[in-house]
PDB file of C-alpha atoms in Angstrom:
ATOM      1  CA  ILE A   1      -0.113   0.498   0.344  1.00 45.00           C
ATOM      2  CA  ASN A   2       2.923   2.408   0.975  1.00 52.00           C
ATOM      3  CA  ALA A   3       4.140   2.143  -2.890  1.00 51.00           C
ATOM      4  CA  GLU A   4       0.611   2.301  -4.235  1.00 49.00           C
ATOM      5  CA  TYR A   5       0.444   5.531  -2.305  1.00 47.00           C
ATOM      6  CA  MET A   6       3.578   7.486  -3.032  1.00 50.00           C
ATOM      7  CA  GLY A   7       2.973   6.320  -7.138  1.00 51.00           C
ATOM      8  CA  ILE A   8      -0.451   8.757  -6.158  1.00 46.00           C
ATOM      9  CA  SER A   9       0.866  11.083  -4.570  1.00 51.00           C
ATOM     10  CA  ASP A  10       3.122  14.451  -5.622  1.00 54.00           C
ATOM     11  CA  THR A  11       6.135  15.358  -3.218  1.00 54.00           C
ATOM     12  CA  GLN A  12       4.034  18.419  -0.731  1.00 55.00           C
ATOM     13  CA  SER A  13       0.699  15.355  -0.518  1.00 55.00           C
ATOM     14  CA  ALA A  14       2.787  12.479   0.371  1.00 54.00           C
ATOM     15  CA  LYS A  15       4.837  14.789   3.043  1.00 52.00           C
ATOM     16  CA  ALA A  16       1.017  15.670   4.648  1.00 53.00           C
ATOM     17  CA  GLY A  17      -0.261  12.386   4.616  1.00 54.00           C
ATOM     18  CA  TYR A  18       2.805   8.737   5.156  1.00 55.00           C
ATOM     19  CA  GLY A  19       2.816  10.073   9.037  1.00 55.00           C
ATOM     20  CA  LEU A  20      -0.912   8.845   8.707  1.00 58.00           C
ATOM     21  CA  ILE A  21      -0.458   5.485   7.161  1.00 63.00           C
ATOM     22  CA  ILE A  22       2.316   4.303   9.558  1.00 60.00           C
ATOM     23  CA  TRP A  23       0.236   5.670  12.110  1.00 56.00           C
ATOM     24  CA  GLY A  24      -2.417   3.634  11.555  1.00 61.00           C
ATOM     25  CA  ALA A  25      -0.338   0.382  10.403  1.00 64.00           C
ATOM     26  CA  GLN A  26       0.576   0.565  14.537  1.00 61.00           C
ATOM     27  CA  PHE A  27      -2.999  -0.647  15.947  1.00 62.00           C
ATOM     28  CA  GLY A  28      -2.281  -4.205  14.724  1.00 65.00           C
ATOM     29  CA  SER A  29       1.924  -3.493  14.889  1.00 66.00           C
ATOM     30  CA  ILE A  30       1.663  -3.355  18.500  1.00 66.00           C
ATOM     31  CA  GLY A  31      -1.739  -5.927  19.073  1.00 69.00           C
ATOM     32  CA  GLY A  32       0.354  -8.160  18.385  1.00 68.00           C
ATOM     33  CA  PRO A  33       3.074  -7.887  20.272  1.00 69.00           C
ATOM     34  CA  THR A  34       0.851  -7.266  23.495  1.00 69.00           C
ATOM     35  CA  LEU A  35      -0.862 -10.883  22.942  1.00 69.00           C
ATOM     36  CA  GLY A  36       2.752 -11.815  22.467  1.00 67.00           C
ATOM     37  CA  ARG A  37       3.211 -11.233  25.803  1.00 67.00           C
ATOM     38  CA  TYR A  38       1.051 -13.769  26.842  1.00 65.00           C
ATOM     39  CA  ALA A  39       2.007 -16.313  25.312  1.00 69.00           C
ATOM     40  CA  LYS A  40       2.456 -17.984  28.647  1.00 68.00           C
ATOM     41  CA  GLN A  41      -1.139 -18.136  28.912  1.00 71.00           C
ATOM     42  CA  LEU A  42      -2.511 -18.506  24.794  1.00 72.00           C
ATOM     43  CA  GLY A  43      -0.009 -21.388  24.552  1.00 72.00           C
ATOM     44  CA  LEU A  44       2.265 -19.979  20.633  1.00 70.00           C
ATOM     45  CA  THR A  45       0.447 -22.322  18.421  1.00 77.00           C
ATOM     46  CA  PHE A  46      -2.712 -20.066  18.642  1.00 75.00           C
ATOM     47  CA  LEU A  47      -0.475 -17.128  18.037  1.00 73.00           C
ATOM     48  CA  MET A  48       0.805 -18.720  15.078  1.00 77.00           C
ATOM     49  CA  VAL A  49      -2.787 -19.547  13.474  1.00 79.00           C
ATOM     50  CA  LEU A  50      -3.496 -16.062  14.540  1.00 77.00           C
ATOM     51  CA  GLY A  51      -1.433 -14.879  12.483  1.00 76.00           C
ATOM     52  CA  SER A  52      -2.088 -16.927   9.936  1.00 80.00           C
ATOM     53  CA  PHE A  53      -4.760 -16.130   9.925  1.00 80.00           C
ATOM     54  CA  THR A  54      -4.218 -11.672   9.564  1.00 81.00           C
ATOM     55  CA  ILE A  55      -2.197 -12.985   6.764  1.00 80.00           C
ATOM     56  CA  PHE A  56      -5.121 -13.870   4.569  1.00 80.00           C
ATOM     57  CA  LEU A  57      -7.158 -10.512   5.700  1.00 79.00           C
ATOM     58  CA  VAL A  58      -4.494  -8.715   3.661  1.00 79.00           C
ATOM     59  CA  PRO A  59      -5.991  -9.310   0.345  1.00 80.00           C
ATOM     60  CA  ILE A  60      -9.178  -7.973   0.906  1.00 82.00           C
ATOM     61  CA  GLY A  61      -7.681  -4.666   2.375  1.00 77.00           C
ATOM     62  CA  VAL A  62      -5.382  -3.866  -0.586  1.00 76.00           C
ATOM     63  CA  SER A  63      -9.393  -4.904  -2.977  1.00 80.00           C
ATOM     64  CA  ILE A  64     -10.761  -2.391  -1.075  1.00 81.00           C
ATOM     65  CA  PHE A  65      -7.607   0.142  -1.440  1.00 70.00           C
ATOM     66  CA  VAL A  66      -7.505  -0.383  -5.296  1.00 72.00           C
ATOM     67  CA  LYS A  67     -11.380   0.224  -5.813  1.00 77.00           C
ATOM     68  CA  ALA A  68     -11.650   2.942  -3.293  1.00 75.00           C
ATOM     69  CA  PHE A  69      -8.629   4.927  -5.359  1.00 65.00           C
ATOM     70  CA  PRO A  70      -8.535   3.414  -8.894  1.00 65.00           C
ATOM     71  CA  ARG A  71      -5.584   5.444  -9.980  1.00 56.00           C
ATOM     72  CA  SER A  72      -3.270   2.614  -7.691  1.00 47.00           C
ATOM     73  CA  ARG A  73      -4.635  -0.008 -10.201  1.00 48.00           C
ATOM     74  CA  GLU A  74      -2.216   1.304 -13.057  1.00 49.00           C
ATOM     75  CA  VAL A  75       0.559   1.267 -10.044  1.00 49.00           C
ATOM     76  CA  ALA A  76      -0.119  -2.105  -9.288  1.00 48.00           C
ATOM     77  CA  MET A  77       0.315  -3.530 -13.166  1.00 49.00           C
ATOM     78  CA  GLN A  78       3.614  -0.982 -12.964  1.00 49.00           C
ATOM     79  CA  LYS A  79       4.676  -2.955  -9.995  1.00 47.00           C
ATOM     80  CA  LYS A  80       4.393  -6.582 -11.669  1.00 46.00           C
ATOM     81  CA  GLN A  81       6.274  -5.874 -14.964  1.00 48.00           C
ATOM     82  CA  GLN A  82       9.025  -7.839 -13.937  1.00 49.00           C
ATOM     83  CA  THR A  83      12.656  -6.515 -12.183  1.00 49.00           C
ATOM     84  CA  GLY A  84      16.564  -8.459 -13.259  1.00 54.00           C
ATOM     85  CA  MET A  85      19.632  -7.598 -10.946  1.00 59.00           C
ATOM     86  CA  VAL A  86      20.606  -6.737 -14.124  1.00 73.00           C
ATOM     87  CA  GLU A  87      18.484  -4.276 -14.626  1.00 73.00           C
ATOM     88  CA  GLY A  88      18.616  -2.646 -11.585  1.00 73.00           C
ATOM     89  CA  VAL A  89      22.341  -2.194 -10.848  1.00 81.00           C
ATOM     90  CA  LYS A  90      22.373  -0.592 -14.704  1.00 82.00           C
ATOM     91  CA  LEU A  91      19.437   2.339 -13.200  1.00 84.00           C
ATOM     92  CA  LEU A  92      21.719   2.770 -10.253  1.00 86.00           C
ATOM     93  CA  ALA A  93      24.447   3.546 -11.827  1.00 85.00           C
ATOM     94  CA  LYS A  94      23.325   5.107 -14.300  1.00 87.00           C
ATOM     95  CA  HIS A  95      22.066   8.180 -11.485  1.00 89.00           C
ATOM     96  CA  ARG A  96      24.072   9.304  -8.915  1.00 92.00           C
ATOM     97  CA  TYR A  97      20.665  10.263  -7.474  1.00 93.00           C
ATOM     98  CA  LEU A  98      19.871   6.303  -6.886  1.00 93.00           C
ATOM     99  CA  LEU A  99      23.019   5.796  -5.011  1.00 93.00           C
ATOM    100  CA  GLY A 100      21.873   7.866  -3.227  1.00 94.00           C
ATOM    101  CA  VAL A 101      18.098   6.419  -2.008  1.00 94.00           C
ATOM    102  CA  PHE A 102      19.951   2.909  -2.102  1.00 94.00           C
ATOM    103  CA  GLY A 103      22.386   4.226   0.844  1.00 94.00           C
ATOM    104  CA  VAL A 104      19.415   5.770   2.525  1.00 93.00           C
ATOM    105  CA  ALA A 105      17.752   1.977   1.946  1.00 92.00           C
ATOM    106  CA  THR A 106      20.153   0.187   3.554  1.00 93.00           C
ATOM    107  CA  PHE A 107      23.454   1.445   5.694  1.00 94.00           C
ATOM    108  CA  TYR A 108      20.470   1.273   8.232  1.00 91.00           C
ATOM    109  CA  GLU A 109      20.364  -2.382   7.735  1.00 92.00           C
ATOM    110  CA  VAL A 110      23.207  -3.134   7.761  1.00 95.00           C
ATOM    111  CA  ILE A 111      23.677  -1.422  11.463  1.00 94.00           C
ATOM    112  CA  GLY A 112      20.025  -3.286  12.314  1.00 92.00           C
ATOM    113  CA  THR A 113      21.012  -6.323  11.810  1.00 94.00           C
ATOM    114  CA  ILE A 114      24.468  -5.705  14.538  1.00 94.00           C
ATOM    115  CA  LEU A 115      22.986  -5.091  16.575  1.00 92.00           C
ATOM    116  CA  ASP A 116      19.466  -7.627  16.640  1.00 91.00           C
ATOM    117  CA  TYR A 117      22.615  -9.720  16.155  1.00 91.00           C
ATOM    118  CA  GLN A 118      23.540  -8.466  20.111  1.00 90.00           C
ATOM    119  CA  PHE A 119      20.198  -8.015  20.563  1.00 90.00           C
ATOM    120  CA  LYS A 120      19.034 -11.915  20.482  1.00 86.00           C
ATOM    121  CA  PHE A 121      21.886 -12.918  21.157  1.00 85.00           C
ATOM    122  CA  GLN A 122      21.852 -11.504  24.572  1.00 86.00           C
ATOM    123  CA  LEU A 123      17.937 -12.767  25.278  1.00 85.00           C
ATOM    124  CA  ASP A 124      20.048 -16.653  24.806  1.00 79.00           C
ATOM    125  CA  SER A 125      21.579 -16.126  27.927  1.00 80.00           C
ATOM    126  CA  ALA A 126      19.367 -14.285  29.673  1.00 83.00           C
ATOM    127  CA  PHE A 127      16.235 -16.115  29.199  1.00 83.00           C
ATOM    128  CA  HIS A 128      15.789 -20.361  29.448  1.00 79.00           C
ATOM    129  CA  SER A 129      12.542 -20.712  27.417  1.00 80.00           C
ATOM    130  CA  ALA A 130      10.939 -20.063  24.282  1.00 79.00           C
ATOM    131  CA  GLU A 131       7.601 -18.745  26.089  1.00 77.00           C
ATOM    132  CA  ASP A 132       9.526 -16.139  28.037  1.00 82.00           C
ATOM    133  CA  VAL A 133      11.260 -14.879  25.055  1.00 84.00           C
ATOM    134  CA  ALA A 134       8.044 -14.093  23.371  1.00 80.00           C
ATOM    135  CA  ALA A 135       6.800 -12.378  26.342  1.00 81.00           C
ATOM    136  CA  TYR A 136      10.021 -10.616  27.086  1.00 85.00           C
ATOM    137  CA  MET A 137      10.011  -9.830  22.847  1.00 84.00           C
ATOM    138  CA  GLY A 138       6.453  -8.541  23.455  1.00 81.00           C
ATOM    139  CA  SER A 139       7.026  -6.758  25.523  1.00 83.00           C
ATOM    140  CA  PHE A 140       9.598  -5.197  22.857  1.00 84.00           C
ATOM    141  CA  GLY A 141       7.209  -5.225  20.176  1.00 81.00           C
ATOM    142  CA  GLN A 142       4.536  -2.897  21.722  1.00 80.00           C
ATOM    143  CA  TRP A 143       7.034   0.025  23.483  1.00 84.00           C
ATOM    144  CA  SER A 144       8.575  -0.151  19.501  1.00 81.00           C
ATOM    145  CA  ASN A 145       5.414   0.298  18.185  1.00 80.00           C
ATOM    146  CA  SER A 146       4.148   3.038  20.328  1.00 82.00           C
ATOM    147  CA  LEU A 147       6.702   5.205  19.435  1.00 81.00           C
ATOM    148  CA  THR A 148       5.882   4.943  16.293  1.00 78.00           C
ATOM    149  CA  PHE A 149       2.380   5.226  16.639  1.00 77.00           C
ATOM    150  CA  ILE A 150       3.235   8.474  19.059  1.00 81.00           C
ATOM    151  CA  PHE A 151       6.062   9.732  16.622  1.00 79.00           C
ATOM    152  CA  SER A 152       3.725   9.172  13.465  1.00 73.00           C
ATOM    153  CA  LEU A 153       1.024  11.287  14.527  1.00 75.00           C
ATOM    154  CA  LEU A 154       2.766  13.926  15.744  1.00 76.00           C
ATOM    155  CA  GLY A 155       5.979  14.008  14.995  1.00 72.00           C
ATOM    156  CA  THR A 156       6.925  12.943  10.878  1.00 77.00           C
ATOM    157  CA  GLY A 157       4.650  15.672   9.272  1.00 79.00           C
ATOM    158  CA  PHE A 158       5.626  18.080  11.317  1.00 81.00           C
ATOM    159  CA  PHE A 159       9.292  17.384  11.388  1.00 84.00           C
ATOM    160  CA  ILE A 160       9.340  16.758   7.504  1.00 85.00           C
ATOM    161  CA  ASN A 161       6.787  19.616   7.247  1.00 84.00           C
ATOM    162  CA  HIS A 162       8.610  22.043   9.223  1.00 85.00           C
ATOM    163  CA  PHE A 163      12.757  20.984   8.530  1.00 87.00           C
ATOM    164  CA  GLY A 164      12.292  20.029   5.698  1.00 89.00           C
ATOM    165  CA  LEU A 165      13.487  16.352   3.911  1.00 91.00           C
ATOM    166  CA  THR A 166      17.823  16.430   4.182  1.00 93.00           C
ATOM    167  CA  TRP A 167      17.855  17.517   7.923  1.00 93.00           C
ATOM    168  CA  CYS A 168      15.068  14.220   8.816  1.00 91.00           C
ATOM    169  CA  LEU A 169      17.421  12.688   6.671  1.00 94.00           C
ATOM    170  CA  VAL A 170      20.224  13.564   8.240  1.00 95.00           C
ATOM    171  CA  LEU A 171      18.511  13.233  11.997  1.00 92.00           C
ATOM    172  CA  PHE A 172      18.447   9.609  11.287  1.00 92.00           C
ATOM    173  CA  PRO A 173      21.869   8.982  11.765  1.00 94.00           C
ATOM    174  CA  LEU A 174      22.727  11.012  14.298  1.00 94.00           C
ATOM    175  CA  SER A 175      20.400   9.360  16.227  1.00 92.00           C
ATOM    176  CA  ILE A 176      21.773   6.269  15.427  1.00 94.00           C
ATOM    177  CA  VAL A 177      25.259   7.437  16.400  1.00 95.00           C
ATOM    178  CA  LEU A 178      24.217   8.309  20.045  1.00 93.00           C
ATOM    179  CA  VAL A 179      22.382   4.825  20.252  1.00 93.00           C
ATOM    180  CA  ILE A 180      25.552   3.059  18.875  1.00 94.00           C
ATOM    181  CA  LEU A 181      27.955   5.268  21.848  1.00 94.00           C
ATOM    182  CA  TYR A 182      25.532   4.099  24.262  1.00 93.00           C
ATOM    183  CA  VAL A 183      25.250   0.614  23.961  1.00 92.00           C
ATOM    184  CA  TRP A 184      28.589   0.327  23.873  1.00 92.00           C
ATOM    185  CA  ALA A 185      29.738   1.447  27.042  1.00 91.00           C
ATOM    186  CA  ASN A 186      25.674  -0.007  28.532  1.00 89.00           C
ATOM    187  CA  PRO A 187      26.021  -3.547  26.585  1.00 87.00           C
ATOM    188  CA  SER A 188      22.573  -5.493  29.011  1.00 88.00           C
ATOM    189  CA  VAL A 189      19.884  -6.679  27.714  1.00 89.00           C
ATOM    190  CA  HIS A 190      18.472  -4.451  29.395  1.00 89.00           C
ATOM    191  CA  VAL A 191      20.158  -1.275  26.799  1.00 91.00           C
ATOM    192  CA  LEU A 192      20.057  -3.385  24.019  1.00 91.00           C
ATOM    193  CA  PHE A 193      15.801  -3.296  24.844  1.00 90.00           C
ATOM    194  CA  TYR A 194      15.269   0.580  24.735  1.00 90.00           C
ATOM    195  CA  ALA A 195      18.227   0.351  21.811  1.00 90.00           C
ATOM    196  CA  MET A 196      16.853  -1.597  19.618  1.00 90.00           C
ATOM    197  CA  VAL A 197      12.876   0.127  20.778  1.00 89.00           C
ATOM    198  CA  VAL A 198      14.472   3.664  19.616  1.00 88.00           C
ATOM    199  CA  ILE A 199      16.204   2.216  16.648  1.00 89.00           C
ATOM    200  CA  LYS A 200      12.507   0.160  15.077  1.00 85.00           C
ATOM    201  CA  GLY A 201      10.869   3.375  16.105  1.00 83.00           C
ATOM    202  CA  LEU A 202      12.720   6.145  14.333  1.00 85.00           C
ATOM    203  CA  SER A 203      13.031   3.700  10.913  1.00 86.00           C
ATOM    204  CA  TYR A 204       9.237   3.387  10.922  1.00 81.00           C
ATOM    205  CA  ALA A 205       8.600   6.923  11.476  1.00 81.00           C
ATOM    206  CA  LEU A 206      11.172   8.653  10.005  1.00 85.00           C
ATOM    207  CA  ASN A 207      13.083   6.931   8.049  1.00 88.00           C
ATOM    208  CA  ASN A 208      10.753   5.157   6.067  1.00 87.00           C
ATOM    209  CA  PRO A 209       8.628   8.349   4.558  1.00 87.00           C
ATOM    210  CA  CYS A 210      11.701  10.143   4.200  1.00 90.00           C
ATOM    211  CA  LYS A 211      12.674   7.450   2.118  1.00 90.00           C
ATOM    212  CA  GLU A 212       9.343   7.060   0.336  1.00 88.00           C
ATOM    213  CA  ILE A 213       9.513  10.911  -1.187  1.00 90.00           C
ATOM    214  CA  LEU A 214      12.658  10.289  -2.442  1.00 92.00           C
ATOM    215  CA  TYR A 215      11.337   7.814  -4.692  1.00 90.00           C
ATOM    216  CA  ILE A 216       7.805  11.022  -6.122  1.00 88.00           C
ATOM    217  CA  PRO A 217      10.642  12.434  -8.606  1.00 90.00           C
ATOM    218  CA  THR A 218      10.787  10.040 -11.229  1.00 88.00           C
ATOM    219  CA  THR A 219       9.312   8.282 -13.941  1.00 85.00           C
ATOM    220  CA  LYS A 220       6.971   4.908 -12.962  1.00 81.00           C
ATOM    221  CA  ASP A 221       9.699   2.874 -14.854  1.00 79.00           C
ATOM    222  CA  VAL A 222      12.978   3.994 -13.252  1.00 83.00           C
ATOM    223  CA  LYS A 223      10.423   4.087  -9.133  1.00 79.00           C
ATOM    224  CA  PHE A 224       9.046   0.749  -9.526  1.00 77.00           C
ATOM    225  CA  LYS A 225      12.427  -0.793 -11.394  1.00 82.00           C
ATOM    226  CA  ALA A 226      14.522   1.658  -8.868  1.00 85.00           C
ATOM    227  CA  LYS A 227      13.003   0.319  -5.771  1.00 85.00           C
ATOM    228  CA  SER A 228      11.853  -3.120  -6.457  1.00 82.00           C
ATOM    229  CA  TRP A 229      15.868  -4.350  -7.147  1.00 86.00           C
ATOM    230  CA  ILE A 230      17.043  -1.944  -3.762  1.00 88.00           C
ATOM    231  CA  ASP A 231      13.650  -3.629  -1.465  1.00 83.00           C
ATOM    232  CA  MET A 232      14.787  -6.866  -2.768  1.00 82.00           C
ATOM    233  CA  PHE A 233      18.394  -6.545  -3.911  1.00 85.00           C
ATOM    234  CA  GLY A 234      19.722  -3.986  -1.858  1.00 87.00           C
ATOM    235  CA  GLY A 235      17.567  -4.480   1.286  1.00 87.00           C
ATOM    236  CA  ARG A 236      18.514  -8.455   1.864  1.00 90.00           C
ATOM    237  CA  GLY A 237      22.281  -7.868   0.547  1.00 92.00           C
ATOM    238  CA  ALA A 238      23.067  -5.478   3.442  1.00 93.00           C
ATOM    239  CA  LYS A 239      21.096  -7.338   5.525  1.00 93.00           C
ATOM    240  CA  ALA A 240      23.403 -10.507   4.570  1.00 94.00           C
ATOM    241  CA  LEU A 241      26.436  -7.860   5.057  1.00 95.00           C
ATOM    242  CA  GLY A 242      25.546  -7.937   8.145  1.00 94.00           C
ATOM    243  CA  SER A 243      25.466 -11.144   9.568  1.00 94.00           C
ATOM    244  CA  LEU A 244      29.343 -11.607   7.848  1.00 95.00           C
ATOM    245  CA  ILE A 245      29.559  -8.858  10.153  1.00 94.00           C
ATOM    246  CA  ASN A 246      28.425 -11.107  13.553  1.00 93.00           C
ATOM    247  CA  ALA A 247      29.762 -14.093  12.220  1.00 92.00           C
ATOM    248  CA  GLN A 248      34.212 -13.118  12.727  1.00 92.00           C
ATOM    249  CA  PHE A 249      33.549 -12.121  16.331  1.00 89.00           C
ATOM    250  CA  LYS A 250      32.408 -15.818  17.985  1.00 82.00           C
ATOM    251  CA  THR A 251      31.963 -14.084  21.961  1.00 84.00           C
ATOM    252  CA  HIS A 252      30.203 -11.349  23.056  1.00 81.00           C
ATOM    253  CA  VAL A 253      32.585  -9.448  23.958  1.00 85.00           C
ATOM    254  CA  ALA A 254      34.262  -9.405  20.665  1.00 89.00           C
ATOM    255  CA  LEU A 255      30.645  -8.245  19.071  1.00 88.00           C
ATOM    256  CA  ILE A 256      30.273  -5.715  22.048  1.00 87.00           C
ATOM    257  CA  SER A 257      34.067  -4.196  21.252  1.00 89.00           C
ATOM    258  CA  TYR A 258      34.468  -4.702  17.312  1.00 92.00           C
ATOM    259  CA  THR A 259      31.944  -3.661  16.368  1.00 93.00           C
ATOM    260  CA  ALA A 260      30.954  -0.345  17.407  1.00 94.00           C
ATOM    261  CA  PRO A 261      32.880   1.770  15.901  1.00 95.00           C
ATOM    262  CA  ILE A 262      32.720  -0.745  12.446  1.00 96.00           C
ATOM    263  CA  ASN A 263      29.453   1.037  12.814  1.00 95.00           C
ATOM    264  CA  LEU A 264      29.953   4.638  13.762  1.00 96.00           C
ATOM    265  CA  VAL A 265      32.045   4.656  10.137  1.00 96.00           C
ATOM    266  CA  ILE A 266      28.391   2.861   8.425  1.00 96.00           C
ATOM    267  CA  VAL A 267      26.995   5.674   9.795  1.00 96.00           C
ATOM    268  CA  ALA A 268      29.635   8.911   8.562  1.00 96.00           C
ATOM    269  CA  ILE A 269      29.009   7.216   5.263  1.00 96.00           C
ATOM    270  CA  TRP A 270      25.263   7.301   5.929  1.00 96.00           C
ATOM    271  CA  THR A 271      24.925  10.540   6.977  1.00 96.00           C
ATOM    272  CA  SER A 272      26.967  11.894   4.261  1.00 96.00           C
ATOM    273  CA  VAL A 273      25.145   9.821   1.288  1.00 96.00           C
ATOM    274  CA  ALA A 274      21.590  11.020   3.136  1.00 96.00           C
ATOM    275  CA  LEU A 275      23.458  15.078   3.136  1.00 96.00           C
ATOM    276  CA  TYR A 276      23.943  15.255  -0.757  1.00 96.00           C
ATOM    277  CA  THR A 277      21.210  12.702  -1.459  1.00 95.00           C
ATOM    278  CA  GLY A 278      18.452  15.002  -0.008  1.00 94.00           C
ATOM    279  CA  ARG A 279      19.604  18.563  -1.292  1.00 94.00           C
ATOM    280  CA  THR A 280      19.661  16.585  -4.717  1.00 94.00           C
ATOM    281  CA  ASN A 281      16.283  16.277  -4.137  1.00 93.00           C
ATOM    282  CA  GLN A 282      15.112  19.042  -3.176  1.00 92.00           C
ATOM    283  CA  ARG A 283      16.611  21.150  -6.241  1.00 92.00           C
ATOM    284  CA  MET A 284      15.193  18.479  -8.662  1.00 91.00           C
ATOM    285  CA  VAL A 285      11.707  19.251  -6.385  1.00 89.00           C
ATOM    286  CA  GLU A 286      11.513  23.094  -7.320  1.00 89.00           C
ATOM    287  CA  ASN A 287      13.273  22.537 -10.933  1.00 89.00           C
ATOM    288  CA  ASN A 288      10.415  20.475 -11.597  1.00 88.00           C
ATOM    289  CA  ILE A 289      12.329  17.745 -12.025  1.00 89.00           C
ATOM    290  CA  VAL A 290      12.126  13.977 -12.899  1.00 88.00           C
ATOM    291  CA  LEU A 291      14.582  11.678 -12.904  1.00 88.00           C
ATOM    292  CA  GLY A 292      14.183   9.204 -15.693  1.00 79.00           C
ATOM    293  CA  GLU A 293      13.207  12.011 -18.259  1.00 75.00           C
ATOM    294  CA  ALA A 294      15.825  13.929 -21.050  1.00 63.00           C
ATOM    295  CA  LYS A 295      16.464  16.179 -19.082  1.00 60.00           C
ATOM    296  CA  SER A 296      17.694  15.308 -15.691  1.00 56.00           C
ATOM    297  CA  THR A 297      20.569  13.254 -16.796  1.00 54.00           C
ATOM    298  CA  ASP A 298      23.089  15.339 -16.272  1.00 49.00           C
ATOM    299  CA  VAL A 299      21.547  16.582 -13.277  1.00 56.00           C
ATOM    300  CA  VAL A 300      21.706  13.745 -11.384  1.00 65.00           C
TER     301      VAL A 300
END
């Protein structure tokens, strides 16, 4: 739905409306973890069956959306076109702007994968049953999605509209720096709990809306071919890189000691890329440049 909404929106309406979409999604995101907190009472089997049932409701929601907004059907048909790895790489190699979008979308995944592994590493030592872990993760889901719920309602649109897209793109990696330093100094399971709450919450409520807005000043062909490639290959490749880094360190002490400097280097590169991409997007919007059209080649 997010992609269809961006496909039928301009930059201003996307800035105003995307936060409300994220806000609405949090009702389910908070409800699920709340049930997870009662894993011992309800049983893991019941929770898995309930989760499977809710998946079947997704096509119904998509069908209602397409009927309410017919133009989104055209967007959906565009997405069905096959996007190969080579085709996506060609687009990124041709346009520096898309490389920037790629960086904004994937640098977080590398750091998130590293910190998430540290969190799960600590959970394995702190709890001794699957139900206890499920209950703790249910609490984590409540906290992270509640942060997303509040920020997307009160903060997403406000920050983007008042401070601009570029500032918001840079704010997220700078916030991650504080989280990395705090975890580095206090690597306990509860510190990692709240660190991941902040990262997940701001990712969904701030970084994701900004990332989606970056695709707006592009042609439909570029938008969906590039986005499909970045989401499919880029996102998974970033998680694979994060997992590869984790695999190099066999103890928790080594994991904490050596991954923090690596994460800080990644953030430094990420911040530079976000700054460039945000400024380029601002220039494109101000000059009515649409990436993929002939006149955009020399600019982005």
